[in-house]
CSV table of C-alpha atoms (C1' of nucleotides) in Angstrom, one decimal:
chain,number,residue,atom,x,y,z
K,1,UNK,CA,-90.8,45.6,5.5
K,2,UNK,CA,-91.3,42.1,5.0
K,3,UNK,CA,-87.6,40.6,4.6
K,4,UNK,CA,-86.5,39.9,1.2
K,5,UNK,CA,-85.4,36.5,0.0
K,6,UNK,CA,-81.9,36.5,-1.6
K,7,UNK,CA,-80.6,33.5,-3.2
K,8,UNK,CA,-76.5,33.0,-3.6
K,9,UNK,CA,-75.2,30.5,-6.2
K,10,UNK,CA,-71.8,29.4,-6.1
K,11,UNK,CA,-70.2,27.1,-8.8
K,12,UNK,CA,-68.4,24.3,-6.7
K,13,UNK,CA,-64.4,24.5,-7.2
K,14,UNK,CA,-64.8,25.9,-10.4
K,15,UNK,CA,-62.0,26.1,-12.6
K,16,UNK,CA,-61.4,22.4,-11.5
K,17,UNK,CA,-64.7,21.0,-11.8
K,18,UNK,CA,-64.7,22.2,-15.3
K,19,UNK,CA,-61.7,20.6,-16.3
K,20,UNK,CA,-63.6,17.3,-14.7
K,21,UNK,CA,-66.5,18.0,-17.4
K,22,UNK,CA,-63.9,17.9,-20.2
K,23,UNK,CA,-61.9,14.9,-19.0
K,24,UNK,CA,-64.3,13.0,-16.5
K,25,UNK,CA,-61.6,10.6,-15.3
K,26,UNK,CA,-60.0,13.6,-13.6
K,27,UNK,CA,-62.8,12.8,-10.9
K,28,UNK,CA,-60.7,10.2,-9.8
K,29,UNK,CA,-57.7,11.7,-9.0
K,30,UNK,CA,-56.6,14.9,-7.1
K,31,UNK,CA,-56.5,17.9,-9.2
K,32,UNK,CA,-54.8,21.0,-9.1
K,33,UNK,CA,-55.4,24.1,-11.5
K,34,UNK,CA,-52.6,26.0,-11.8
K,35,UNK,CA,-51.2,29.6,-12.7
K,36,UNK,CA,-47.6,29.0,-14.2
K,37,UNK,CA,-46.1,32.4,-13.9
K,38,UNK,CA,-43.2,31.5,-16.5
K,39,UNK,CA,-40.4,32.2,-14.5
K,40,UNK,CA,-39.2,28.7,-13.8
K,41,UNK,CA,-40.8,25.4,-15.1
K,42,UNK,CA,-42.8,25.0,-11.8
K,43,UNK,CA,-43.1,28.7,-10.7
K,44,UNK,CA,-46.7,30.1,-10.0
K,45,UNK,CA,-49.7,29.3,-7.8
K,46,UNK,CA,-52.5,26.9,-7.4
K,47,UNK,CA,-55.6,28.4,-8.5
K,48,UNK,CA,-58.3,25.8,-7.7
K,49,UNK,CA,-58.4,22.1,-6.6
K,50,UNK,CA,-60.9,19.6,-6.5
K,51,UNK,CA,-61.8,17.9,-3.1
K,52,UNK,CA,-59.6,15.1,-3.8
K,53,UNK,CA,-56.6,17.2,-3.7
K,54,UNK,CA,-57.8,19.2,-1.0
K,55,UNK,CA,-58.0,16.3,1.2
K,56,UNK,CA,-53.7,16.6,1.2
K,57,UNK,CA,-53.9,20.1,1.8
K,58,UNK,CA,-53.4,21.3,-1.7
K,59,UNK,CA,-55.3,24.4,-2.0
K,60,UNK,CA,-55.7,27.5,-3.8
K,61,UNK,CA,-52.7,29.9,-3.1
K,62,UNK,CA,-50.1,27.4,-2.5
K,63,UNK,CA,-46.9,27.4,-4.4
K,64,UNK,CA,-47.1,25.0,-7.6
K,65,UNK,CA,-43.9,23.4,-6.6
K,66,UNK,CA,-45.6,22.3,-3.0
K,67,UNK,CA,-48.6,21.1,-4.7
K,68,UNK,CA,-46.3,18.8,-6.7
K,69,UNK,CA,-44.4,17.7,-3.9
K,70,UNK,CA,-47.3,17.0,-1.9
K,71,UNK,CA,-49.2,15.2,-5.1
K,72,UNK,CA,-46.3,13.2,-6.1
K,73,UNK,CA,-46.8,9.2,-6.1
K,74,UNK,CA,-50.4,10.2,-5.2
K,75,UNK,CA,-51.8,9.9,-9.0
K,76,UNK,CA,-52.2,14.1,-8.9
K,77,UNK,CA,-52.3,15.6,-11.8
K,78,UNK,CA,-51.5,19.4,-12.4
K,79,UNK,CA,-53.4,21.4,-15.2
K,80,UNK,CA,-52.6,25.3,-16.5
K,81,UNK,CA,-55.6,27.6,-16.5
K,82,UNK,CA,-57.6,27.8,-19.3
K,83,UNK,CA,-59.6,31.1,-18.8
K,84,UNK,CA,-61.3,31.2,-22.1
K,85,UNK,CA,-63.0,27.8,-21.6
K,86,UNK,CA,-64.1,28.4,-17.7
K,87,UNK,CA,-65.5,31.8,-19.3
K,88,UNK,CA,-67.3,30.4,-22.0
K,89,UNK,CA,-68.8,27.9,-19.0
K,90,UNK,CA,-69.7,30.7,-17.0
K,91,UNK,CA,-71.2,32.6,-19.3
K,92,UNK,CA,-73.8,30.0,-20.1
K,93,UNK,CA,-74.7,29.1,-16.6
K,94,UNK,CA,-74.8,32.6,-15.5
K,95,UNK,CA,-77.4,32.9,-18.6
K,96,UNK,CA,-79.4,30.2,-17.2
K,97,UNK,CA,-79.3,31.5,-13.6
K,98,UNK,CA,-80.5,35.1,-14.8
K,99,UNK,CA,-83.8,33.7,-16.1
K,100,UNK,CA,-84.8,32.9,-12.5
K,101,UNK,CA,-85.1,36.8,-11.4
K,102,UNK,CA,-84.8,40.1,-13.0
K,103,UNK,CA,-83.0,41.1,-10.0
K,104,UNK,CA,-79.6,39.3,-10.8
K,105,UNK,CA,-76.0,40.4,-9.7
K,106,UNK,CA,-72.9,38.4,-11.1
K,107,UNK,CA,-70.5,38.9,-8.4
K,108,UNK,CA,-67.5,36.7,-10.0
K,109,UNK,CA,-66.8,34.1,-12.7
K,110,UNK,CA,-68.5,31.7,-10.4
K,111,UNK,CA,-70.9,33.3,-8.0
K,112,UNK,CA,-74.1,35.4,-8.4
K,113,UNK,CA,-77.1,37.0,-6.5
K,114,UNK,CA,-81.0,36.7,-7.2
K,115,UNK,CA,-83.4,38.3,-5.5
K,116,UNK,CA,-86.4,36.5,-5.5
K,117,UNK,CA,-88.8,37.9,-3.0
K,118,UNK,CA,-91.6,38.7,-5.7
K,119,UNK,CA,-91.1,35.4,-7.5
K,120,UNK,CA,-91.8,33.2,-4.3
K,121,UNK,CA,-94.2,35.6,-2.9
K,122,UNK,CA,-92.2,35.8,0.3
K,123,UNK,CA,-92.5,32.2,0.6
K,124,UNK,CA,-89.3,30.4,2.3
K,125,UNK,CA,-90.6,27.0,1.4
K,126,UNK,CA,-91.1,27.7,-2.5
K,127,UNK,CA,-87.7,29.6,-2.2
K,128,UNK,CA,-86.2,26.3,-1.2
K,129,UNK,CA,-88.0,24.5,-4.1
K,130,UNK,CA,-86.7,27.3,-6.6
K,131,UNK,CA,-83.1,26.6,-5.2
K,132,UNK,CA,-83.3,23.0,-5.7
K,133,UNK,CA,-84.6,23.7,-9.4
K,134,UNK,CA,-81.7,26.1,-10.2
K,135,UNK,CA,-79.3,23.6,-9.2
K,136,UNK,CA,-81.2,20.5,-11.1
K,137,UNK,CA,-81.3,22.9,-14.0
K,138,UNK,CA,-77.5,23.7,-14.1
K,139,UNK,CA,-76.4,20.3,-13.7
K,140,UNK,CA,-78.6,19.1,-16.2
K,141,UNK,CA,-77.5,21.5,-18.7
K,142,UNK,CA,-74.0,21.7,-17.8
K,143,UNK,CA,-73.4,18.9,-15.9
K,144,UNK,CA,-71.8,21.1,-12.9
K,145,UNK,CA,-72.7,21.1,-9.3
K,146,UNK,CA,-73.1,24.3,-7.4
K,147,UNK,CA,-74.0,25.5,-3.8
K,148,UNK,CA,-76.8,27.6,-3.1
K,149,UNK,CA,-77.3,29.9,0.1
K,150,UNK,CA,-81.0,31.3,0.7
K,151,UNK,CA,-81.3,34.1,3.2
K,152,UNK,CA,-82.8,37.6,3.9
K,153,UNK,CA,-79.8,39.5,2.2
K,154,UNK,CA,-76.5,38.9,0.3
K,155,UNK,CA,-74.3,38.5,3.2
K,156,UNK,CA,-76.4,35.6,4.8
K,157,UNK,CA,-77.0,34.1,1.7
K,158,UNK,CA,-72.9,34.0,0.5
K,159,UNK,CA,-72.5,32.7,4.1
K,160,UNK,CA,-75.4,30.2,3.7
K,161,UNK,CA,-73.9,28.8,0.4
K,162,UNK,CA,-70.4,28.5,1.8
K,163,UNK,CA,-71.7,26.6,5.1
K,164,UNK,CA,-72.4,23.3,2.9
K,165,UNK,CA,-70.2,22.4,-0.1
K,166,UNK,CA,-69.8,21.3,-2.4
K,167,UNK,CA,-73.3,20.6,-3.9
K,168,UNK,CA,-75.3,22.3,-0.9
K,169,UNK,CA,-78.2,24.3,0.0
K,170,UNK,CA,-78.6,25.9,2.9
K,171,UNK,CA,-81.3,28.4,4.3
K,172,UNK,CA,-81.1,31.0,6.8
K,173,UNK,CA,-84.8,32.2,7.6
K,174,UNK,CA,-84.9,35.8,9.5
K,175,UNK,CA,-85.5,34.0,12.7
K,176,UNK,CA,-82.4,31.8,12.5
K,177,UNK,CA,-79.9,34.3,11.9
K,178,UNK,CA,-78.6,34.7,15.4
K,179,UNK,CA,-78.1,30.8,15.7
K,180,UNK,CA,-76.4,30.8,12.4
K,181,UNK,CA,-74.3,33.4,13.4
K,182,UNK,CA,-73.4,33.8,16.7
K,183,UNK,CA,-71.2,30.5,17.0
K,184,UNK,CA,-69.1,31.1,14.1
K,185,UNK,CA,-65.6,32.2,14.1
K,186,UNK,CA,-65.5,36.1,13.1
K,187,UNK,CA,-63.4,34.9,10.2
K,188,UNK,CA,-66.4,33.5,8.7
K,189,UNK,CA,-67.3,37.0,7.8
K,190,UNK,CA,-67.2,38.2,4.4
K,191,UNK,CA,-64.3,40.9,4.5
K,192,UNK,CA,-62.9,39.5,7.7
K,193,UNK,CA,-59.2,37.9,6.7
K,194,UNK,CA,-56.2,37.8,8.6
K,195,UNK,CA,-55.6,41.2,9.5
K,196,UNK,CA,-58.6,42.0,11.0
K,197,UNK,CA,-59.2,39.0,12.5
K,198,UNK,CA,-55.9,39.4,14.4
K,199,UNK,CA,-57.1,42.9,15.6
K,200,UNK,CA,-60.1,41.5,16.6
K,201,UNK,CA,-58.7,38.6,18.5
K,202,UNK,CA,-56.4,41.2,20.6
K,203,UNK,CA,-59.7,42.7,21.7
K,204,UNK,CA,-61.0,39.2,23.0
K,205,UNK,CA,-63.3,39.1,20.1
K,206,UNK,CA,-63.5,35.3,18.5
K,207,UNK,CA,-66.8,34.6,17.6
K,208,UNK,CA,-69.4,36.4,15.1
K,209,UNK,CA,-71.9,36.6,18.3
K,210,UNK,CA,-69.0,38.4,20.6
K,211,UNK,CA,-68.2,40.7,17.6
K,212,UNK,CA,-72.4,41.7,17.6
K,213,UNK,CA,-72.3,42.6,21.2
K,214,UNK,CA,-68.9,44.7,21.3
K,215,UNK,CA,-69.2,48.5,21.7
K,216,UNK,CA,-69.5,49.9,18.2
K,217,UNK,CA,-67.8,53.2,19.4
K,218,UNK,CA,-64.6,51.2,20.2
K,219,UNK,CA,-64.7,49.3,16.5
K,220,UNK,CA,-65.2,52.7,14.9
K,221,UNK,CA,-61.6,53.7,16.7
K,222,UNK,CA,-60.0,51.1,15.7
K,223,UNK,CA,-61.3,50.2,12.2
K,224,UNK,CA,-62.5,53.6,11.2
K,225,UNK,CA,-66.0,54.6,11.3
K,226,UNK,CA,-67.5,53.1,8.0
K,227,UNK,CA,-65.4,49.6,8.5
K,228,UNK,CA,-66.2,49.6,12.4
K,229,UNK,CA,-69.9,50.0,11.8
K,230,UNK,CA,-69.8,47.5,8.7
K,231,UNK,CA,-68.4,45.0,11.2
K,232,UNK,CA,-71.3,45.4,13.9
K,233,UNK,CA,-73.9,45.1,11.0
K,234,UNK,CA,-72.5,42.4,9.4
K,235,UNK,CA,-72.2,40.1,12.8
K,236,UNK,CA,-75.8,40.8,13.4
K,237,UNK,CA,-76.6,39.9,10.0
K,238,UNK,CA,-77.7,43.4,8.6
K,239,UNK,CA,-77.0,43.9,5.3
K,240,UNK,CA,-79.2,46.2,3.0
K,241,UNK,CA,-77.1,46.0,0.0
K,242,UNK,CA,-79.6,45.3,-3.3
K,243,UNK,CA,-79.3,42.9,-5.6
K,244,UNK,CA,-78.2,45.2,-8.8
K,245,UNK,CA,-76.3,44.7,-11.8
K,246,UNK,CA,-73.1,46.6,-10.9
K,247,UNK,CA,-71.0,48.6,-13.7
K,248,UNK,CA,-67.2,47.5,-14.1
K,249,UNK,CA,-65.5,50.4,-12.5
K,250,UNK,CA,-61.8,49.2,-13.0
K,251,UNK,CA,-60.0,46.8,-15.0
K,252,UNK,CA,-56.1,45.5,-14.4
K,253,UNK,CA,-53.6,43.2,-16.0
K,254,UNK,CA,-50.5,42.0,-14.1
K,255,UNK,CA,-47.5,39.7,-15.1
K,256,UNK,CA,-44.5,38.2,-13.6
K,257,UNK,CA,-41.3,39.4,-15.1
K,258,UNK,CA,-38.8,36.8,-16.0
K,259,UNK,CA,-36.4,37.8,-13.7
K,260,UNK,CA,-36.4,40.8,-11.0
K,261,UNK,CA,-35.7,44.0,-12.4
K,262,UNK,CA,-34.4,47.8,-11.4
K,263,UNK,CA,-35.4,48.8,-15.0
K,264,UNK,CA,-36.9,47.0,-17.9
K,265,UNK,CA,-38.1,47.4,-21.4
K,266,UNK,CA,-41.4,49.1,-20.9
K,267,UNK,CA,-42.2,48.1,-24.5
K,268,UNK,CA,-41.7,44.7,-24.5
K,269,UNK,CA,-43.6,44.1,-20.8
K,270,UNK,CA,-46.2,46.4,-20.9
K,271,UNK,CA,-47.5,46.2,-24.7
K,272,UNK,CA,-49.4,43.2,-24.2
K,273,UNK,CA,-51.0,44.4,-21.2
K,274,UNK,CA,-52.1,47.5,-22.7
K,275,UNK,CA,-53.5,45.6,-25.6
K,276,UNK,CA,-55.6,43.4,-23.4
K,277,UNK,CA,-56.7,46.2,-21.6
K,278,UNK,CA,-57.5,48.2,-24.8
K,279,UNK,CA,-59.3,45.4,-26.2
K,280,UNK,CA,-61.4,44.4,-23.1
K,281,UNK,CA,-62.7,48.3,-23.0
K,282,UNK,CA,-63.7,48.3,-26.6
K,283,UNK,CA,-65.3,45.0,-25.9
K,284,UNK,CA,-67.3,46.3,-23.4
K,285,UNK,CA,-67.8,49.6,-25.0
K,286,UNK,CA,-66.1,51.6,-22.0
K,287,UNK,CA,-63.3,54.0,-21.9
K,288,UNK,CA,-61.0,55.1,-19.0
K,289,UNK,CA,-60.1,58.3,-17.8
K,290,UNK,CA,-57.3,56.8,-15.2
K,291,UNK,CA,-54.6,55.1,-15.9
K,292,UNK,CA,-52.2,53.5,-13.2
K,293,UNK,CA,-49.5,51.3,-12.8
K,294,UNK,CA,-48.7,48.4,-10.3
K,295,UNK,CA,-45.5,47.1,-9.3
K,296,UNK,CA,-44.7,44.4,-7.0
K,297,UNK,CA,-41.2,44.2,-5.4
K,298,UNK,CA,-39.0,41.3,-4.8
K,299,UNK,CA,-40.2,41.4,-0.9
K,300,UNK,CA,-43.6,41.4,-2.5
K,301,UNK,CA,-44.5,44.7,-1.5
K,302,UNK,CA,-47.0,46.5,-3.6
K,303,UNK,CA,-46.7,49.9,-5.4
K,304,UNK,CA,-48.9,51.8,-7.3
K,305,UNK,CA,-48.9,55.2,-9.1
K,306,UNK,CA,-51.8,56.5,-11.4
K,307,UNK,CA,-52.5,59.5,-13.3
K,308,UNK,CA,-55.9,61.0,-14.6
K,309,UNK,CA,-55.9,61.6,-18.2
K,310,UNK,CA,-57.1,64.8,-19.8
K,311,UNK,CA,-59.4,62.9,-22.0
K,312,UNK,CA,-61.1,59.6,-21.9
K,313,UNK,CA,-59.3,56.7,-23.7
K,314,UNK,CA,-59.7,53.5,-25.0
K,315,UNK,CA,-56.8,53.0,-27.1
K,316,UNK,CA,-53.4,50.5,-26.0
K,317,UNK,CA,-51.4,53.6,-27.4
K,318,UNK,CA,-52.4,55.8,-24.8
K,319,UNK,CA,-52.7,53.2,-22.1
K,320,UNK,CA,-49.1,51.9,-23.0
K,321,UNK,CA,-47.7,55.6,-23.1
K,322,UNK,CA,-48.9,56.6,-19.9
K,323,UNK,CA,-48.0,53.5,-18.0
K,324,UNK,CA,-44.6,53.7,-19.3
K,325,UNK,CA,-44.1,57.3,-18.2
K,326,UNK,CA,-45.1,56.4,-14.8
K,327,UNK,CA,-43.2,53.6,-14.5
K,328,UNK,CA,-40.3,55.7,-15.6
K,329,UNK,CA,-41.1,58.2,-13.0
K,330,UNK,CA,-41.5,55.6,-10.2
K,331,UNK,CA,-37.5,54.3,-11.1
K,332,UNK,CA,-36.6,58.0,-11.2
K,333,UNK,CA,-38.2,58.7,-7.8
K,334,UNK,CA,-35.6,56.5,-6.2
K,335,UNK,CA,-31.8,56.3,-6.2
K,336,UNK,CA,-31.7,52.9,-7.7
K,337,UNK,CA,-35.1,52.3,-8.4
K,338,UNK,CA,-37.1,49.3,-6.5
K,339,UNK,CA,-36.7,45.5,-7.2
K,340,UNK,CA,-39.3,44.5,-9.2
K,341,UNK,CA,-40.9,41.1,-9.4
K,342,UNK,CA,-44.3,41.9,-11.0
K,343,UNK,CA,-45.8,44.6,-13.0
K,344,UNK,CA,-49.1,45.7,-14.1
K,345,UNK,CA,-51.3,48.4,-15.4
K,346,UNK,CA,-54.8,49.4,-13.8
K,347,UNK,CA,-57.7,51.3,-15.5
K,348,UNK,CA,-60.1,53.4,-13.5
K,349,UNK,CA,-62.6,56.2,-13.8
K,350,UNK,CA,-64.3,54.1,-16.4
K,351,UNK,CA,-67.5,55.2,-18.2
K,352,UNK,CA,-69.8,54.0,-20.9
K,353,UNK,CA,-68.8,55.2,-24.4
K,354,UNK,CA,-72.4,56.0,-25.5
K,355,UNK,CA,-72.8,57.6,-22.2
K,356,UNK,CA,-71.0,61.1,-22.5
K,357,UNK,CA,-72.4,64.5,-21.4
K,358,UNK,CA,-75.5,65.3,-23.4
K,359,UNK,CA,-76.4,61.9,-24.7
K,360,UNK,CA,-77.1,60.1,-21.7
K,361,UNK,CA,-80.2,59.3,-23.2
K,362,UNK,CA,-83.4,58.5,-21.0
K,363,UNK,CA,-83.6,55.3,-23.4
K,364,UNK,CA,-80.3,53.6,-21.6
K,365,UNK,CA,-81.6,55.2,-18.1
K,366,UNK,CA,-85.0,53.4,-18.4
K,367,UNK,CA,-83.6,50.3,-19.6
K,368,UNK,CA,-80.9,49.8,-16.8
K,369,UNK,CA,-83.3,50.7,-13.9
K,370,UNK,CA,-86.0,48.2,-15.8
K,371,UNK,CA,-83.5,45.4,-15.6
K,372,UNK,CA,-83.0,46.0,-12.0
K,373,UNK,CA,-86.4,46.7,-11.2
D,1,DC,C1',-64.8,67.4,-2.0
D,2,DC,C1',-61.4,65.4,-5.2
D,3,DC,C1',-57.0,62.7,-5.9
D,4,DT,C1',-53.8,59.5,-5.3
D,5,DC,C1',-51.5,55.6,-2.8
D,6,DG,C1',-51.2,51.6,0.2
D,7,DA,C1',-53.6,48.1,2.8
D,8,DT,C1',-56.9,44.8,2.8
D,9,DC,C1',-60.0,41.0,1.0
D,10,DA,C1',-61.7,37.3,-1.8
D,11,DC,C1',-61.2,35.4,-6.5
O,1,DC,C1',-41.9,29.5,-3.1
O,2,DC,C1',-45.4,33.3,-3.2
O,3,DT,C1',-50.9,34.0,-9.4
O,4,DC,C1',-54.5,37.2,-11.1
O,5,DA,C1',-58.1,40.8,-10.7
O,6,DT,C1',-61.8,43.5,-8.3
O,7,DA,C1',-63.7,46.7,-4.8
O,8,DT,C1',-63.4,49.3,-0.8
O,9,DC,C1',-61.3,51.6,3.0
O,10,DG,C1',-58.6,55.1,5.2
O,11,DA,C1',-54.9,58.4,5.2
O,12,DG,C1',-53.0,62.3,3.7
O,13,DG,C1',-52.4,66.0,0.6
O,14,DG,C1',-54.6,69.9,-1.8
DNA sequence: CCCTCGATCAC
DNA sequence: CCTCATATCGAGGG
């Protein structure tokens, strides 16, 4: 019944900071790590930037061309993403973080949660010390800063980590929840993006405090039962979601075509995606029963199709064959077929390979529950 | 209840 | 000019 103590660890401007570690001179200049789409020399988007670049408004998501224009004459540097390198740094850091509690959950390449309630014996002052220790440990071993949030649940811990960065540490004790949440704009709630924000504004709801007091029935009507309730709960700082290792449930790969097309060579464009997905499946010891396609039109609208397979697979052949069929059906559906800019493959209905019917051995069941106990 | 699709979010 | 990847939700159809 006593509140849990959850720690969120958020690695600061991760990709850009990784580049700064390799080349410390980069710390002195505006830096943008970019995803080049290959369409033209500069087409693509910015993935992550350091804080010097952010001062000029160069932030994630903006077109590379814009970033280049803004930073020209300012000594700015643009680098292409090196995912393998970031992954290796991430793996080592997550290994470090996970030593602080058996209740560990990695949310993304640069974020993780720990439930340290037992470890600090419900003591918030000890939790702060532990947070400092984690930050120092990561910095000593990897020369990388992170922001830490400590709170009674994952939602608040993440918002606390976001509250002061880079290199911050913020604590929200149970009795501080409303003073922390109430004045903030609804947009700061995890899960509230531009669309939901817009709808809330139309209801006259601007702050999290206002959302927390808003009639739940009206929220349910507008956002649906589930999401409506979720919004109300979040605004009151309620989140029971446990810190738990979550199995991967889907995998996807997407690429940008060299030029927009009504039809394209499935072989040539889809093969590398299918190959990569198959390798990933095998690497994780997983197999998939659902293959889907993702198509992004010239107008940046998303279309998707999916097919549940007769049997589980982890081979690039089956993935490729299924995806090709789905694309050919997508094109057939319309007279001319949609004009596509980007295409992708998605795998769903995943399961662990050593997890089929009869052989879900107690060994694995107990091992998993043990890890999260 | 299950499947499929589109939307939304956050990375 | 506008990347890539993942989880979740709701609607609609069976």
